[in-house]
Amino acid sequence: GESVGLHLPTLSVQEGDNSIINCAYSNSASDYFIWYKQESGKGPQFIIDIRSNMDKRQGQRVTVLLNKTVKHLSLQIAATQPGDSAVYFCAENISNAGNMLTFGGGTRLMVKP
Amino acid sequence: DAGITQSPRHKVTETGTPVTLRCHQTENHRYMYWYRQDPGHGLRLIHYSYGVKDTDKGEVSDGYSVSRSKTEDFLLTLESATSSQTSVYFCAITLDRDYGYTFGSGTRLTVV
């Protein structure tokens, strides 16, 4: 069963295109950021993380960009596939304030075949 | 998810009854968390634990209590369930600070 927000922002892309999902974080003291993917009926799954001493990090088909000046985080997915359809959450943490992540509201990615 | 199990997966209960949800991990991770997920609110932290018998409140702790008597188990109790506690509950674990969380598969709780 689907359990995420009914009125999430939605990004619809064609299979094979690149996807960019954006996130504005709230706390300028945050120094650790994570992107999660949540498929229907499942728990959030770790995709990629980045620390504040970096502005870019790449994984397999995914890239996270961090702009601390404007408190913005983005997730780029290359050659989007139907299996990428899910809700994507960003999360932020302040290291010296304990290990408690604060999650954004999420974006639903829909991939059209 | 490997290493973390939530039980039950689904539960329907009546208003006013006590309910306990269980999170069990086999990773020997120090930190454990309980979140609830609701439409329009995303994931919100209920309680967390940073070791055996060490727990603290999150942003939506009212109406919930937790216990951690062993590293591997973190229990979430609703002393007297209310309809506003109908939600999907996720447990998460992490090894240490500045590590990503691993989430369980969730418990869907309906209070009628």
Short mmCIF file of C-alpha atoms in Angstrom, two decimals:
data_model
loop_
_atom_site.label_atom_id
_atom_site.label_comp_id
_atom_site.label_asym_id
_atom_site.label_seq_id
_atom_site.Cartn_x
_atom_site.Cartn_y
_atom_site.Cartn_z
CA GLY A 1 0.00 0.00 0.00
CA GLU A 2 1.02 3.47 -0.84
CA SER A 3 1.71 5.50 2.20
CA VAL A 4 3.22 8.77 1.04
CA GLY A 5 1.60 12.13 0.47
CA LEU A 6 -1.37 12.36 -1.84
CA HIS A 7 -0.37 15.79 -3.11
CA LEU A 8 3.31 15.40 -3.68
CA PRO A 9 5.07 17.38 -6.38
CA THR A 10 5.35 15.11 -9.37
CA LEU A 11 8.00 14.89 -12.04
CA SER A 12 7.08 12.98 -15.16
CA VAL A 13 9.86 11.97 -17.54
CA GLN A 14 10.26 9.80 -20.58
CA GLU A 15 12.19 6.57 -20.23
CA GLY A 16 15.79 7.17 -21.20
CA ASP A 17 15.76 10.87 -20.38
CA ASN A 18 17.64 12.38 -17.45
CA SER A 19 15.73 13.37 -14.32
CA ILE A 20 16.51 16.17 -11.91
CA ILE A 21 14.81 16.24 -8.52
CA ASN A 22 15.29 19.29 -6.35
CA CYS A 23 15.22 19.89 -2.63
CA ALA A 24 15.52 23.07 -0.58
CA TYR A 25 16.83 22.36 2.89
CA SER A 26 16.04 24.41 5.91
CA ASN A 27 19.04 24.68 8.20
CA SER A 28 22.24 26.44 7.17
CA ALA A 29 24.07 24.46 9.88
CA SER A 30 23.22 21.12 8.22
CA ASP A 31 26.36 19.35 7.08
CA TYR A 32 25.26 15.94 5.91
CA PHE A 33 22.63 15.18 3.29
CA ILE A 34 21.05 12.02 1.97
CA TRP A 35 18.70 11.10 -0.83
CA TYR A 36 16.23 8.28 -0.31
CA LYS A 37 13.97 6.41 -2.72
CA GLN A 38 10.66 4.97 -1.56
CA GLU A 39 8.66 2.56 -3.65
CA SER A 40 5.05 1.82 -2.94
CA GLY A 41 4.57 -0.30 0.18
CA LYS A 42 8.25 -0.24 1.11
CA GLY A 43 10.53 1.64 3.44
CA PRO A 44 12.83 4.42 2.21
CA GLN A 45 16.00 3.13 0.58
CA PHE A 46 19.35 4.94 0.74
CA ILE A 47 20.54 6.19 -2.66
CA ILE A 48 23.46 8.54 -2.12
CA ASP A 49 24.81 10.95 0.45
CA ILE A 50 27.03 14.03 0.46
CA ARG A 51 28.80 16.01 3.13
CA SER A 52 28.98 19.76 3.22
CA ASN A 53 32.67 19.88 2.31
CA MET A 54 31.71 18.66 -1.16
CA ASP A 55 29.49 20.15 -3.85
CA LYS A 56 29.11 17.08 -6.05
CA ARG A 57 29.12 13.34 -5.63
CA GLN A 58 28.48 10.64 -8.18
CA GLY A 59 27.16 7.13 -7.88
CA GLN A 60 25.88 4.63 -10.35
CA ARG A 61 23.57 6.64 -12.67
CA VAL A 62 22.98 9.18 -9.91
CA THR A 63 24.65 12.46 -9.04
CA VAL A 64 23.94 14.69 -6.07
CA LEU A 65 24.73 18.39 -6.23
CA LEU A 66 24.91 20.61 -3.17
CA ASN A 67 24.70 24.40 -3.25
CA LYS A 68 25.19 25.65 0.28
CA THR A 69 24.85 29.29 -0.72
CA VAL A 70 21.19 28.87 -1.54
CA LYS A 71 20.61 25.76 0.60
CA HIS A 72 19.71 23.62 -2.37
CA LEU A 73 20.24 19.96 -3.08
CA SER A 74 19.51 18.12 -6.30
CA LEU A 75 19.47 14.51 -7.42
CA GLN A 76 20.19 13.75 -11.05
CA ILE A 77 19.28 10.37 -12.46
CA ALA A 78 20.79 9.50 -15.82
CA ALA A 79 18.90 7.45 -18.40
CA THR A 80 15.82 7.13 -16.24
CA GLN A 81 14.23 3.69 -16.20
CA PRO A 82 10.73 2.49 -15.25
CA GLY A 83 12.23 1.01 -12.08
CA ASP A 84 13.18 4.51 -10.99
CA SER A 85 9.51 5.40 -10.52
CA ALA A 86 9.12 6.14 -6.82
CA VAL A 87 8.98 8.95 -4.29
CA TYR A 88 12.32 10.60 -3.57
CA PHE A 89 13.15 12.30 -0.27
CA CYS A 90 16.07 14.45 0.72
CA ALA A 91 17.20 14.48 4.34
CA GLU A 92 19.56 16.74 6.26
CA ASN A 93 21.52 16.33 9.45
CA ILE A 94 23.62 18.49 11.73
CA SER A 95 26.49 16.29 12.86
CA ASN A 96 27.24 17.93 16.18
CA ALA A 97 23.57 18.01 17.13
CA GLY A 98 23.08 14.29 17.21
CA ASN A 99 22.27 11.88 14.45
CA MET A 100 18.71 12.87 13.67
CA LEU A 101 17.76 13.32 10.08
CA THR A 102 15.11 15.83 9.05
CA PHE A 103 13.23 14.75 5.93
CA GLY A 104 11.79 16.84 3.15
CA GLY A 105 8.29 16.27 1.85
CA GLY A 106 9.26 14.21 -1.18
CA THR A 107 8.84 14.29 -4.96
CA ARG A 108 7.10 11.61 -6.96
CA LEU A 109 8.97 10.53 -10.10
CA MET A 110 6.91 8.91 -12.84
CA VAL A 111 8.69 7.36 -15.78
CA LYS A 112 6.72 7.01 -19.00
CA PRO A 113 7.68 4.09 -21.23
CA ASP B 1 15.25 -4.92 4.42
CA ALA B 2 18.13 -7.14 5.35
CA GLY B 3 19.05 -6.88 9.02
CA ILE B 4 15.97 -5.02 10.19
CA THR B 5 12.52 -6.47 10.74
CA GLN B 6 9.31 -4.82 11.85
CA SER B 7 6.34 -6.63 13.30
CA PRO B 8 3.50 -6.79 12.77
CA ARG B 9 3.32 -5.61 9.14
CA HIS B 10 -0.34 -4.69 9.47
CA LYS B 11 -2.57 -4.16 12.47
CA VAL B 12 -6.09 -2.93 13.06
CA THR B 13 -6.96 -1.99 16.60
CA GLU B 14 -9.73 -0.22 18.46
CA THR B 15 -9.52 3.23 20.00
CA GLY B 16 -8.33 3.08 23.58
CA THR B 17 -6.44 -0.19 23.32
CA PRO B 18 -2.69 -0.49 23.91
CA VAL B 19 -0.52 -1.42 20.94
CA THR B 20 3.15 -2.37 20.75
CA LEU B 21 5.17 -2.38 17.57
CA ARG B 22 8.48 -4.17 17.43
CA CYS B 23 11.67 -3.37 15.57
CA HIS B 24 14.35 -6.03 15.51
CA GLN B 25 17.84 -5.63 14.03
CA THR B 26 20.67 -8.05 13.52
CA GLU B 27 23.29 -5.43 12.59
CA ASN B 28 24.35 -4.51 16.13
CA HIS B 29 23.80 -0.85 15.26
CA ARG B 30 23.80 1.60 18.09
CA TYR B 31 21.14 4.03 16.92
CA MET B 32 17.49 3.13 16.36
CA TYR B 33 14.58 5.36 15.43
CA TRP B 34 10.80 5.28 15.11
CA TYR B 35 9.15 7.45 12.46
CA ARG B 36 5.59 7.83 11.33
CA GLN B 37 4.65 8.67 7.77
CA ASP B 38 1.44 10.45 6.89
CA PRO B 39 0.14 12.14 3.74
CA GLY B 40 1.15 15.77 3.74
CA HIS B 41 3.64 15.36 6.60
CA GLY B 42 6.35 13.10 5.28
CA LEU B 43 8.48 11.23 7.80
CA ARG B 44 8.34 12.54 11.36
CA LEU B 45 10.49 11.33 14.22
CA ILE B 46 8.63 9.88 17.21
CA HIS B 47 11.41 8.58 19.46
CA TYR B 48 14.96 7.43 19.07
CA SER B 49 17.55 5.45 20.97
CA TYR B 50 21.32 5.79 21.09
CA GLY B 51 21.93 2.67 23.12
CA VAL B 52 20.40 0.19 25.53
CA LYS B 53 18.11 2.01 27.94
CA ASP B 54 19.02 5.35 26.34
CA THR B 55 16.07 6.90 24.56
CA ASP B 56 14.82 10.37 23.77
CA LYS B 57 11.83 12.11 22.27
CA GLY B 58 11.39 13.27 18.71
CA GLU B 59 9.07 15.90 17.34
CA VAL B 60 5.82 13.90 17.63
CA SER B 61 6.32 11.86 20.79
CA ASP B 62 3.02 12.63 22.55
CA GLY B 63 0.99 9.45 23.06
CA TYR B 64 3.97 7.16 22.43
CA SER B 65 6.55 5.49 24.62
CA VAL B 66 9.55 3.34 23.75
CA SER B 67 11.82 0.83 25.35
CA ARG B 68 15.17 -0.63 24.45
CA SER B 69 16.29 -3.36 26.81
CA LYS B 70 18.53 -5.06 24.24
CA THR B 71 20.63 -3.69 21.41
CA GLU B 72 18.60 -5.57 18.84
CA ASP B 73 15.07 -4.61 19.90
CA PHE B 74 13.33 -1.23 19.97
CA LEU B 75 9.68 -1.27 20.98
CA LEU B 76 7.14 1.45 20.29
CA THR B 77 4.03 1.49 22.49
CA LEU B 78 0.81 3.37 22.06
CA GLU B 79 -0.62 3.27 25.57
CA SER B 80 -4.15 4.11 24.44
CA ALA B 81 -4.49 4.23 20.67
CA THR B 82 -6.37 7.09 19.03
CA SER B 83 -7.57 7.52 15.46
CA SER B 84 -4.93 10.22 14.93
CA GLN B 85 -2.30 7.52 15.37
CA THR B 86 -3.47 5.71 12.25
CA SER B 87 -0.32 5.82 10.17
CA VAL B 88 2.53 3.85 8.69
CA TYR B 89 5.33 3.41 11.18
CA PHE B 90 8.94 2.93 10.13
CA CYS B 91 11.86 1.84 12.18
CA ALA B 92 15.37 2.85 11.14
CA ILE B 93 18.87 1.99 12.30
CA THR B 94 22.29 3.47 11.82
CA LEU B 95 25.76 2.54 12.88
CA ASP B 96 26.92 5.93 14.06
CA ARG B 97 26.66 9.63 13.44
CA ASP B 98 26.87 10.79 9.86
CA TYR B 99 25.78 7.51 8.41
CA GLY B 100 22.64 6.98 6.40
CA TYR B 101 19.74 5.17 7.97
CA THR B 102 18.51 1.73 6.98
CA PHE B 103 14.74 1.51 7.17
CA GLY B 104 12.46 -1.40 7.88
CA SER B 105 9.52 -2.26 5.66
CA GLY B 106 7.01 -0.49 7.87
CA THR B 107 3.94 -1.31 9.96
CA ARG B 108 0.57 -0.08 8.76
CA LEU B 109 -1.54 0.66 11.83
CA THR B 110 -5.22 1.47 11.62
CA VAL B 111 -7.07 2.64 14.72
CA VAL B 112 -10.85 2.35 14.37
#
